[in-house]
Amino acid sequence: MKLWQLGEGGLLAELERRGLVEGIENDAAELAGGLVVTQDALVEGVHFRLDWLSWRDLGWRAAAVNLSDLAASGATPQALIVTLGAPPHIQLGNVLELYEGLAETQVPVRGGDTTRAERLMLSVTALGHSSRVPGRSGARPGQRLVVTGPLGAAGAAFRRQGYVRPPLRLDEGRELAMHAHAMLDISDGLAVDAGHIAARSSVRCVIDLERVPIAAAADLADVGFGEDFELLAAVDRETSFTEIGRCEQGEGVELRLHGEPYRLGGWDHFSA
Amino acid sequence: MKLWQLGEGGLLAELERRGLVEGIENDAAELAGGLVVTQDALVEGVHFRLDWLSWRDLGWRAAAVNLSDLAASGATPQALIVTLGAPPHIQLGNVLELYEGLAETQVPVRGGDTTRAERLMLSVTALGHSSRVPGRSGARPGQRLVVTGPLGAAGAAFRRQGYVRPPLRLDEGRELAMHAHAMLDISDGLAVDAGHIAARSSVRCVIDLERVPIAAAADLADVGFGEDFELLAAVDRETSFTEIGRCEQGEGVELRLHGEPYRLGGWDHFSA
């Protein structure tokens, strides 16, 4: 079997089933002492195109997608470790801009590696501490699903051949992590990510799309694109965040628009 | 200026000078609570060729090069975080073998990411704890330089179009870290790596090549290749490890063979 037949989620599940990795389906690894660690790679031509964003925005993005996983873990970031793979003909000035974009997140780069590569590649590890990591498996029927901000901006930008800077929802993450029963960041699209909570918590996530806040210049289809990096949480009480649905008995995700079933796309790196 | 003109060390120094990264010249980042973190990437065509080693050996290698940095920090490993970038046509069986090779190091993979990439790429973060990290800046004139094992096996294997498994010198690293004034792993070649200690400690490293243990099937030139992943340490006392030279007043590295100056090569990823 080839990777594109299995898909990204299938590969991770197979590795976990065989005991070769532990807890890789969570946004971040939780180690002793409340240490939370996450690692994401950005590969040119797969995750970004250099003609669609500035080097500075690329640096911000590489940090932000990892800090978003820390936010989903309720963590306070402590450091970034950055590996840059770059072709030798790249200009130093561009690389400096990239690291300036990383630095804009205010989380210090405390180590890493640089190496030659045919295509630009950034692998970032973010480390932080959390006193309570909600995880994905604690959602129960009757709980509310809330989201920390508008969705669709990334999809709308992509349609216009561009990117928006992912938001940092660290404060929101810490606030929700104090009581949320499940939480993750919306990176693969609302339907796919709600599906992760549904699968790990053995619940059915029902989402009323008319309640989902839509970003300016975006439309509903853009919500399926992902990469908005807002947090989705299952909570058992009223919060200051927008309620977009609820957990019910059952399985899978049900998207409704004014009560009617509705289908949104999603994203898989190996099959896309 | 382009990256190949600046070289890998030059890029890291420039980033550090501008305050965009901290302590990146060390093998590993030392964070609060004795936490030590290191990250290294292996890129197909740059760091390995798939026709020269098995998938299992590749997995071992990706873990070992990072655990070697932990060893140089005197750390006990706690977890690996692994990002795999792979073309979609790769067979699942090969990827499983790769993760089995990682698992052979006995350090659990606790998280990570998988993504599509044109060429196989592995970025591994290793985390551990150390009660004393020697660093690179504490060597002083009069101290001895010791090495934890024979050099040249990697260079000899490369000449025969192959690789050897890097050793894990974790026990040796912890033993030396209790008192060593500087320590690193030999990844870029003896001359280059001794040069890191010389530069950061403001000493001259004098090495008597006839005292350097040479691996079976290797010759002296292979010692310049690097990738042997033995530890090089500056100590102020007799140890059970092989003494190959000493620190003197001055700067740079002086390689001698039976008292005569001798030149060995080294490795730079951007200019190579």
mmCIF file of N, CA, C and O in Angstrom, chain A residues 11-91:
data_model
loop_
_atom_site.group_PDB
_atom_site.id
_atom_site.type_symbol
_atom_site.label_atom_id
_atom_site.label_comp_id
_atom_site.label_asym_id
_atom_site.label_seq_id
_atom_site.Cartn_x
_atom_site.Cartn_y
_atom_site.Cartn_z
ATOM 1 N N LEU A 11 -1.963 6.874 8.092
ATOM 2 C CA LEU A 11 -0.567 6.561 8.416
ATOM 3 C C LEU A 11 -0.315 6.719 9.912
ATOM 4 O O LEU A 11 0.267 5.844 10.558
ATOM 5 N N LEU A 12 -0.772 7.832 10.465
ATOM 6 C CA LEU A 12 -0.552 8.071 11.894
ATOM 7 C C LEU A 12 -1.245 6.999 12.741
ATOM 8 O O LEU A 12 -0.669 6.501 13.713
ATOM 9 N N ALA A 13 -2.462 6.637 12.340
ATOM 10 C CA ALA A 13 -3.199 5.626 13.095
ATOM 11 C C ALA A 13 -2.471 4.282 13.029
ATOM 12 O O ALA A 13 -2.389 3.545 14.026
ATOM 13 N N GLU A 14 -1.927 3.950 11.868
ATOM 14 C CA GLU A 14 -1.216 2.677 11.701
ATOM 15 C C GLU A 14 0.067 2.655 12.547
ATOM 16 O O GLU A 14 0.388 1.644 13.174
ATOM 17 N N LEU A 15 0.772 3.775 12.575
ATOM 18 C CA LEU A 15 1.985 3.857 13.387
ATOM 19 C C LEU A 15 1.657 3.711 14.873
ATOM 20 O O LEU A 15 2.368 3.056 15.627
ATOM 21 N N GLU A 16 0.542 4.320 15.270
ATOM 22 C CA GLU A 16 0.152 4.264 16.678
ATOM 23 C C GLU A 16 -0.297 2.839 17.049
ATOM 24 O O GLU A 16 0.054 2.320 18.110
ATOM 25 N N ARG A 17 -1.047 2.201 16.143
ATOM 26 C CA ARG A 17 -1.545 0.853 16.385
ATOM 27 C C ARG A 17 -0.395 -0.111 16.617
ATOM 28 O O ARG A 17 -0.470 -1.032 17.424
ATOM 29 N N ARG A 18 0.706 0.101 15.888
ATOM 30 C CA ARG A 18 1.851 -0.784 16.010
ATOM 31 C C ARG A 18 2.783 -0.390 17.157
ATOM 32 O O ARG A 18 3.849 -0.986 17.322
ATOM 33 N N GLY A 19 2.421 0.627 17.915
ATOM 34 C CA GLY A 19 3.240 1.037 19.054
ATOM 35 C C GLY A 19 4.515 1.753 18.650
ATOM 36 O O GLY A 19 5.438 1.894 19.454
ATOM 37 N N LEU A 20 4.592 2.200 17.388
ATOM 38 C CA LEU A 20 5.810 2.874 16.921
ATOM 39 C C LEU A 20 5.813 4.346 17.280
ATOM 40 O O LEU A 20 6.867 4.983 17.320
ATOM 41 N N VAL A 21 4.658 4.913 17.491
ATOM 42 C CA VAL A 21 4.565 6.268 18.019
ATOM 43 C C VAL A 21 3.460 6.275 19.074
ATOM 44 O O VAL A 21 2.575 5.420 19.070
ATOM 45 N N GLU A 22 3.533 7.261 19.976
ATOM 46 C CA GLU A 22 2.516 7.388 21.021
ATOM 47 C C GLU A 22 1.869 8.756 20.927
ATOM 48 O O GLU A 22 2.560 9.761 20.835
ATOM 49 N N GLY A 23 0.549 8.793 20.961
ATOM 50 C CA GLY A 23 -0.172 10.058 21.101
ATOM 51 C C GLY A 23 0.053 11.041 19.970
ATOM 52 O O GLY A 23 -0.099 12.245 20.129
ATOM 53 N N ILE A 24 0.408 10.524 18.778
ATOM 54 C CA ILE A 24 0.759 11.427 17.695
ATOM 55 C C ILE A 24 -0.478 12.105 17.114
ATOM 56 O O ILE A 24 -0.378 13.096 16.407
ATOM 57 N N GLU A 25 -1.662 11.570 17.442
ATOM 58 C CA GLU A 25 -2.870 12.200 16.901
ATOM 59 C C GLU A 25 -3.236 13.495 17.607
ATOM 60 O O GLU A 25 -4.026 14.279 17.113
ATOM 61 N N ASN A 26 -2.666 13.730 18.794
ATOM 62 C CA ASN A 26 -2.916 15.002 19.458
ATOM 63 C C ASN A 26 -2.136 16.116 18.783
ATOM 64 O O ASN A 26 -1.181 15.875 18.072
ATOM 65 N N ASP A 27 -2.567 17.347 19.058
ATOM 66 C CA ASP A 27 -1.859 18.492 18.492
ATOM 67 C C ASP A 27 -0.432 18.546 18.988
ATOM 68 O O ASP A 27 0.467 18.948 18.278
ATOM 69 N N ALA A 28 -0.238 18.151 20.231
ATOM 70 C CA ALA A 28 1.080 18.299 20.846
ATOM 71 C C ALA A 28 1.326 17.121 21.766
ATOM 72 O O ALA A 28 0.397 16.507 22.286
ATOM 73 N N ALA A 29 2.587 16.795 21.953
ATOM 74 C CA ALA A 29 2.959 15.742 22.900
ATOM 75 C C ALA A 29 3.018 16.342 24.294
ATOM 76 O O ALA A 29 3.549 17.433 24.489
ATOM 77 N N GLU A 30 2.477 15.617 25.258
ATOM 78 C CA GLU A 30 2.502 16.082 26.645
ATOM 79 C C GLU A 30 3.500 15.214 27.393
ATOM 80 O O GLU A 30 3.317 14.003 27.514
ATOM 81 N N LEU A 31 4.570 15.828 27.868
ATOM 82 C CA LEU A 31 5.623 15.084 28.555
ATOM 83 C C LEU A 31 5.574 15.407 30.043
ATOM 84 O O LEU A 31 4.701 16.149 30.509
ATOM 85 N N ALA A 32 6.513 14.837 30.782
ATOM 86 C CA ALA A 32 6.529 15.020 32.230
ATOM 87 C C ALA A 32 6.636 16.505 32.593
ATOM 88 O O ALA A 32 7.226 17.294 31.866
ATOM 89 N N GLY A 33 6.050 16.865 33.715
ATOM 90 C CA GLY A 33 6.173 18.222 34.232
ATOM 91 C C GLY A 33 5.354 19.255 33.478
ATOM 92 O O GLY A 33 5.640 20.455 33.545
ATOM 93 N N GLY A 34 4.319 18.806 32.750
ATOM 94 C CA GLY A 34 3.470 19.747 32.018
ATOM 95 C C GLY A 34 4.115 20.306 30.767
ATOM 96 O O GLY A 34 3.614 21.255 30.158
ATOM 97 N N LEU A 35 5.243 19.695 30.360
ATOM 98 C CA LEU A 35 5.915 20.141 29.137
ATOM 99 C C LEU A 35 5.106 19.705 27.917
ATOM 100 O O LEU A 35 4.714 18.548 27.806
ATOM 101 N N VAL A 36 4.845 20.653 27.033
ATOM 102 C CA VAL A 36 4.095 20.375 25.817
ATOM 103 C C VAL A 36 4.973 20.703 24.612
ATOM 104 O O VAL A 36 5.602 21.767 24.573
ATOM 105 N N VAL A 37 5.047 19.777 23.668
ATOM 106 C CA VAL A 37 5.951 19.914 22.530
ATOM 107 C C VAL A 37 5.194 19.631 21.238
ATOM 108 O O VAL A 37 4.437 18.662 21.152
ATOM 109 N N THR A 38 5.411 20.465 20.246
ATOM 110 C CA THR A 38 4.755 20.241 18.969
ATOM 111 C C THR A 38 5.734 20.522 17.848
ATOM 112 O O THR A 38 6.657 21.317 17.994
ATOM 113 N N GLN A 39 5.565 19.849 16.730
ATOM 114 C CA GLN A 39 6.473 20.027 15.602
ATOM 115 C C GLN A 39 5.688 19.966 14.309
ATOM 116 O O GLN A 39 4.925 19.043 14.080
ATOM 117 N N ASP A 40 5.875 20.966 13.479
ATOM 118 C CA ASP A 40 5.217 21.004 12.170
ATOM 119 C C ASP A 40 6.220 21.452 11.139
ATOM 120 O O ASP A 40 7.073 22.298 11.409
ATOM 121 N N ALA A 41 6.111 20.900 9.967
ATOM 122 C CA ALA A 41 7.013 21.265 8.875
ATOM 123 C C ALA A 41 6.240 22.012 7.796
ATOM 124 O O ALA A 41 5.079 21.736 7.534
ATOM 125 N N LEU A 42 6.903 22.996 7.192
ATOM 126 C CA LEU A 42 6.372 23.677 6.017
ATOM 127 C C LEU A 42 7.321 23.405 4.855
ATOM 128 O O LEU A 42 8.510 23.698 4.939
ATOM 129 N N VAL A 43 6.793 22.848 3.793
ATOM 130 C CA VAL A 43 7.597 22.491 2.635
ATOM 131 C C VAL A 43 7.140 23.332 1.435
ATOM 132 O O VAL A 43 5.937 23.397 1.143
ATOM 133 N N GLU A 44 8.114 23.965 0.779
ATOM 134 C CA GLU A 44 7.798 24.771 -0.411
ATOM 135 C C GLU A 44 7.125 23.908 -1.465
ATOM 136 O O GLU A 44 7.538 22.781 -1.729
ATOM 137 N N GLY A 45 6.061 24.429 -2.043
ATOM 138 C CA GLY A 45 5.346 23.690 -3.079
ATOM 139 C C GLY A 45 4.254 22.796 -2.522
ATOM 140 O O GLY A 45 3.378 22.357 -3.254
ATOM 141 N N VAL A 46 4.319 22.519 -1.206
ATOM 142 C CA VAL A 46 3.277 21.722 -0.552
ATOM 143 C C VAL A 46 2.453 22.619 0.373
ATOM 144 O O VAL A 46 1.229 22.681 0.279
ATOM 145 N N HIS A 47 3.143 23.349 1.261
ATOM 146 C CA HIS A 47 2.457 24.188 2.246
ATOM 147 C C HIS A 47 2.475 25.666 1.897
ATOM 148 O O HIS A 47 1.743 26.449 2.495
ATOM 149 N N PHE A 48 3.359 26.046 1.017
ATOM 150 C CA PHE A 48 3.403 27.458 0.636
ATOM 151 C C PHE A 48 4.082 27.587 -0.718
ATOM 152 O O PHE A 48 4.816 26.696 -1.158
ATOM 153 N N ARG A 49 3.798 28.704 -1.366
ATOM 154 C CA ARG A 49 4.504 29.099 -2.576
ATOM 155 C C ARG A 49 5.169 30.427 -2.297
ATOM 156 O O ARG A 49 4.535 31.351 -1.805
ATOM 157 N N LEU A 50 6.455 30.511 -2.634
ATOM 158 C CA LEU A 50 7.205 31.726 -2.306
ATOM 159 C C LEU A 50 6.718 32.941 -3.079
ATOM 160 O O LEU A 50 6.974 34.078 -2.676
ATOM 161 N N ASP A 51 6.012 32.729 -4.201
ATOM 162 C CA ASP A 51 5.505 33.884 -4.932
ATOM 163 C C ASP A 51 4.165 34.366 -4.366
ATOM 164 O O ASP A 51 3.603 35.335 -4.846
ATOM 165 N N TRP A 52 3.671 33.667 -3.335
ATOM 166 C CA TRP A 52 2.394 34.059 -2.741
ATOM 167 C C TRP A 52 2.535 34.713 -1.374
ATOM 168 O O TRP A 52 1.548 35.189 -0.811
ATOM 169 N N LEU A 53 3.712 34.686 -0.806
ATOM 170 C CA LEU A 53 3.868 35.342 0.496
ATOM 171 C C LEU A 53 5.307 35.812 0.676
ATOM 172 O O LEU A 53 6.217 35.338 -0.011
ATOM 173 N N SER A 54 5.481 36.771 1.577
ATOM 174 C CA SER A 54 6.821 37.319 1.822
ATOM 175 C C SER A 54 7.610 36.377 2.727
ATOM 176 O O SER A 54 7.045 35.533 3.416
ATOM 177 N N TRP A 55 8.919 36.534 2.727
ATOM 178 C CA TRP A 55 9.760 35.730 3.610
ATOM 179 C C TRP A 55 9.398 35.967 5.068
ATOM 180 O O TRP A 55 9.426 35.059 5.890
ATOM 181 N N ARG A 56 9.086 37.223 5.389
ATOM 182 C CA ARG A 56 8.714 37.554 6.770
ATOM 183 C C ARG A 56 7.414 36.847 7.165
ATOM 184 O O ARG A 56 7.307 36.284 8.262
ATOM 185 N N ASP A 57 6.445 36.869 6.259
ATOM 186 C CA ASP A 57 5.181 36.181 6.547
ATOM 187 C C ASP A 57 5.386 34.670 6.662
ATOM 188 O O ASP A 57 4.706 33.993 7.444
ATOM 189 N N LEU A 58 6.327 34.138 5.886
ATOM 190 C CA LEU A 58 6.626 32.707 5.982
ATOM 191 C C LEU A 58 7.190 32.368 7.358
ATOM 192 O O LEU A 58 6.827 31.345 7.965
ATOM 193 N N GLY A 59 8.074 33.234 7.871
ATOM 194 C CA GLY A 59 8.622 33.014 9.206
ATOM 195 C C GLY A 59 7.539 33.035 10.272
ATOM 196 O O GLY A 59 7.461 32.153 11.133
ATOM 197 N N TRP A 60 6.681 34.062 10.204
ATOM 198 C CA TRP A 60 5.548 34.138 11.141
ATOM 199 C C TRP A 60 4.728 32.861 11.059
ATOM 200 O O TRP A 60 4.365 32.268 12.068
ATOM 201 N N ARG A 61 4.430 32.449 9.833
ATOM 202 C CA ARG A 61 3.559 31.303 9.610
ATOM 203 C C ARG A 61 4.155 30.025 10.212
ATOM 204 O O ARG A 61 3.445 29.255 10.869
ATOM 205 N N ALA A 62 5.444 29.814 9.990
ATOM 206 C CA ALA A 62 6.095 28.598 10.493
ATOM 207 C C ALA A 62 6.026 28.550 12.015
ATOM 208 O O ALA A 62 5.846 27.484 12.613
ATOM 209 N N ALA A 63 6.179 29.714 12.651
ATOM 210 C CA ALA A 63 6.054 29.756 14.106
ATOM 211 C C ALA A 63 4.598 29.602 14.519
ATOM 212 O O ALA A 63 4.264 28.836 15.427
ATOM 213 N N ALA A 64 3.706 30.320 13.832
ATOM 214 C CA ALA A 64 2.308 30.401 14.269
ATOM 215 C C ALA A 64 1.581 29.065 14.185
ATOM 216 O O ALA A 64 0.761 28.747 15.054
ATOM 217 N N VAL A 65 1.873 28.270 13.156
ATOM 218 C CA VAL A 65 1.151 26.998 13.050
ATOM 219 C C VAL A 65 1.533 26.070 14.203
ATOM 220 O O VAL A 65 0.730 25.235 14.631
ATOM 221 N N ASN A 66 2.752 26.227 14.712
ATOM 222 C CA ASN A 66 3.156 25.438 15.871
ATOM 223 C C ASN A 66 2.617 26.030 17.170
ATOM 224 O O ASN A 66 2.172 25.301 18.054
ATOM 225 N N LEU A 67 2.660 27.346 17.276
ATOM 226 C CA LEU A 67 2.131 27.985 18.484
ATOM 227 C C LEU A 67 0.637 27.739 18.597
ATOM 228 O O LEU A 67 0.082 27.695 19.699
ATOM 229 N N SER A 68 -0.014 27.558 17.451
ATOM 230 C CA SER A 68 -1.440 27.228 17.458
ATOM 231 C C SER A 68 -1.683 25.875 18.132
ATOM 232 O O SER A 68 -2.661 25.704 18.876
ATOM 233 N N ASP A 69 -0.795 24.929 17.904
ATOM 234 C CA ASP A 69 -0.920 23.631 18.582
ATOM 235 C C ASP A 69 -0.687 23.784 20.087
ATOM 236 O O ASP A 69 -1.324 23.104 20.895
ATOM 237 N N LEU A 70 0.230 24.672 20.461
ATOM 238 C CA LEU A 70 0.417 24.943 21.898
ATOM 239 C C LEU A 70 -0.848 25.601 22.476
ATOM 240 O O LEU A 70 -1.268 25.266 23.589
ATOM 241 N N ALA A 71 -1.438 26.521 21.713
ATOM 242 C CA ALA A 71 -2.671 27.175 22.169
ATOM 243 C C ALA A 71 -3.762 26.140 22.419
ATOM 244 O O ALA A 71 -4.487 26.199 23.415
ATOM 245 N N ALA A 72 -3.866 25.171 21.508
ATOM 246 C CA ALA A 72 -4.880 24.122 21.663
ATOM 247 C C ALA A 72 -4.601 23.237 22.871
ATOM 248 O O ALA A 72 -5.478 22.507 23.330
ATOM 249 N N SER A 73 -3.381 23.311 23.378
ATOM 250 C CA SER A 73 -3.005 22.553 24.570
ATOM 251 C C SER A 73 -3.050 23.408 25.827
ATOM 252 O O SER A 73 -2.657 22.952 26.902
ATOM 253 N N GLY A 74 -3.504 24.642 25.689
ATOM 254 C CA GLY A 74 -3.569 25.538 26.837
ATOM 255 C C GLY A 74 -2.204 25.937 27.358
ATOM 256 O O GLY A 74 -2.055 26.290 28.528
ATOM 257 N N ALA A 75 -1.199 25.908 26.499
ATOM 258 C CA ALA A 75 0.183 26.103 26.950
ATOM 259 C C ALA A 75 0.661 27.534 26.785
ATOM 260 O O ALA A 75 0.200 28.277 25.924
ATOM 261 N N THR A 76 1.620 27.899 27.626
ATOM 262 C CA THR A 76 2.381 29.131 27.479
ATOM 263 C C THR A 76 3.696 28.778 26.792
ATOM 264 O O THR A 76 4.453 27.955 27.294
ATOM 265 N N PRO A 77 3.973 29.369 25.608
ATOM 266 C CA PRO A 77 5.179 28.992 24.866
ATOM 267 C C PRO A 77 6.450 29.439 25.577
ATOM 268 O O PRO A 77 6.478 30.483 26.225
ATOM 269 N N GLN A 78 7.485 28.621 25.415
ATOM 270 C CA GLN A 78 8.767 28.920 26.051
ATOM 271 C C GLN A 78 9.868 29.124 25.016
ATOM 272 O O GLN A 78 10.715 29.996 25.174
ATOM 273 N N ALA A 79 9.866 28.335 23.959
ATOM 274 C CA ALA A 79 10.953 28.417 22.979
ATOM 275 C C ALA A 79 10.549 27.765 21.670
ATOM 276 O O ALA A 79 9.665 26.911 21.637
ATOM 277 N N LEU A 80 11.214 28.200 20.611
ATOM 278 C CA LEU A 80 11.118 27.549 19.305
ATOM 279 C C LEU A 80 12.480 26.959 18.947
ATOM 280 O O LEU A 80 13.509 27.545 19.249
ATOM 281 N N ILE A 81 12.447 25.801 18.312
ATOM 282 C CA ILE A 81 13.647 25.205 17.730
ATOM 283 C C ILE A 81 13.365 25.142 16.228
ATOM 284 O O ILE A 81 12.330 24.609 15.823
ATOM 285 N N VAL A 82 14.244 25.695 15.415
ATOM 286 C CA VAL A 82 13.952 25.890 13.995
ATOM 287 C C VAL A 82 15.005 25.217 13.119
ATOM 288 O O VAL A 82 16.201 25.504 13.257
ATOM 289 N N THR A 83 14.570 24.330 12.253
ATOM 290 C CA THR A 83 15.455 23.772 11.239
ATOM 291 C C THR A 83 15.072 24.353 9.884
ATOM 292 O O THR A 83 13.914 24.276 9.468
ATOM 293 N N LEU A 84 16.057 24.951 9.230
ATOM 294 C CA LEU A 84 15.851 25.525 7.903
ATOM 295 C C LEU A 84 16.603 24.695 6.875
ATOM 296 O O LEU A 84 17.806 24.491 7.001
ATOM 297 N N GLY A 85 15.884 24.203 5.893
ATOM 298 C CA GLY A 85 16.528 23.589 4.733
ATOM 299 C C GLY A 85 16.370 24.546 3.566
ATOM 300 O O GLY A 85 15.262 25.003 3.278
ATOM 301 N N ALA A 86 17.478 24.908 2.913
ATOM 302 C CA ALA A 86 17.409 25.936 1.866
ATOM 303 C C ALA A 86 18.398 25.633 0.747
ATOM 304 O O ALA A 86 19.486 25.122 1.008
ATOM 305 N N PRO A 87 18.020 25.959 -0.491
ATOM 306 C CA PRO A 87 18.979 25.850 -1.587
ATOM 307 C C PRO A 87 20.098 26.876 -1.395
ATOM 308 O O PRO A 87 19.862 27.964 -0.863
ATOM 309 N N PRO A 88 21.319 26.537 -1.825
ATOM 310 C CA PRO A 88 22.473 27.417 -1.572
ATOM 311 C C PRO A 88 22.381 28.786 -2.247
ATOM 312 O O PRO A 88 23.085 29.706 -1.847
ATOM 313 N N HIS A 89 21.503 28.919 -3.280
ATOM 314 C CA HIS A 89 21.461 30.194 -4.006
ATOM 315 C C HIS A 89 20.558 31.224 -3.334
ATOM 316 O O HIS A 89 20.447 32.362 -3.794
ATOM 317 N N ILE A 90 19.907 30.849 -2.231
ATOM 318 C CA ILE A 90 19.020 31.785 -1.528
ATOM 319 C C ILE A 90 19.846 32.941 -0.961
ATOM 320 O O ILE A 90 20.956 32.761 -0.497
ATOM 321 N N GLN A 91 19.245 34.143 -0.994
ATOM 322 C CA GLN A 91 19.917 35.331 -0.474
ATOM 323 C C GLN A 91 19.863 35.382 1.054
ATOM 324 O O GLN A 91 18.822 35.089 1.647
#
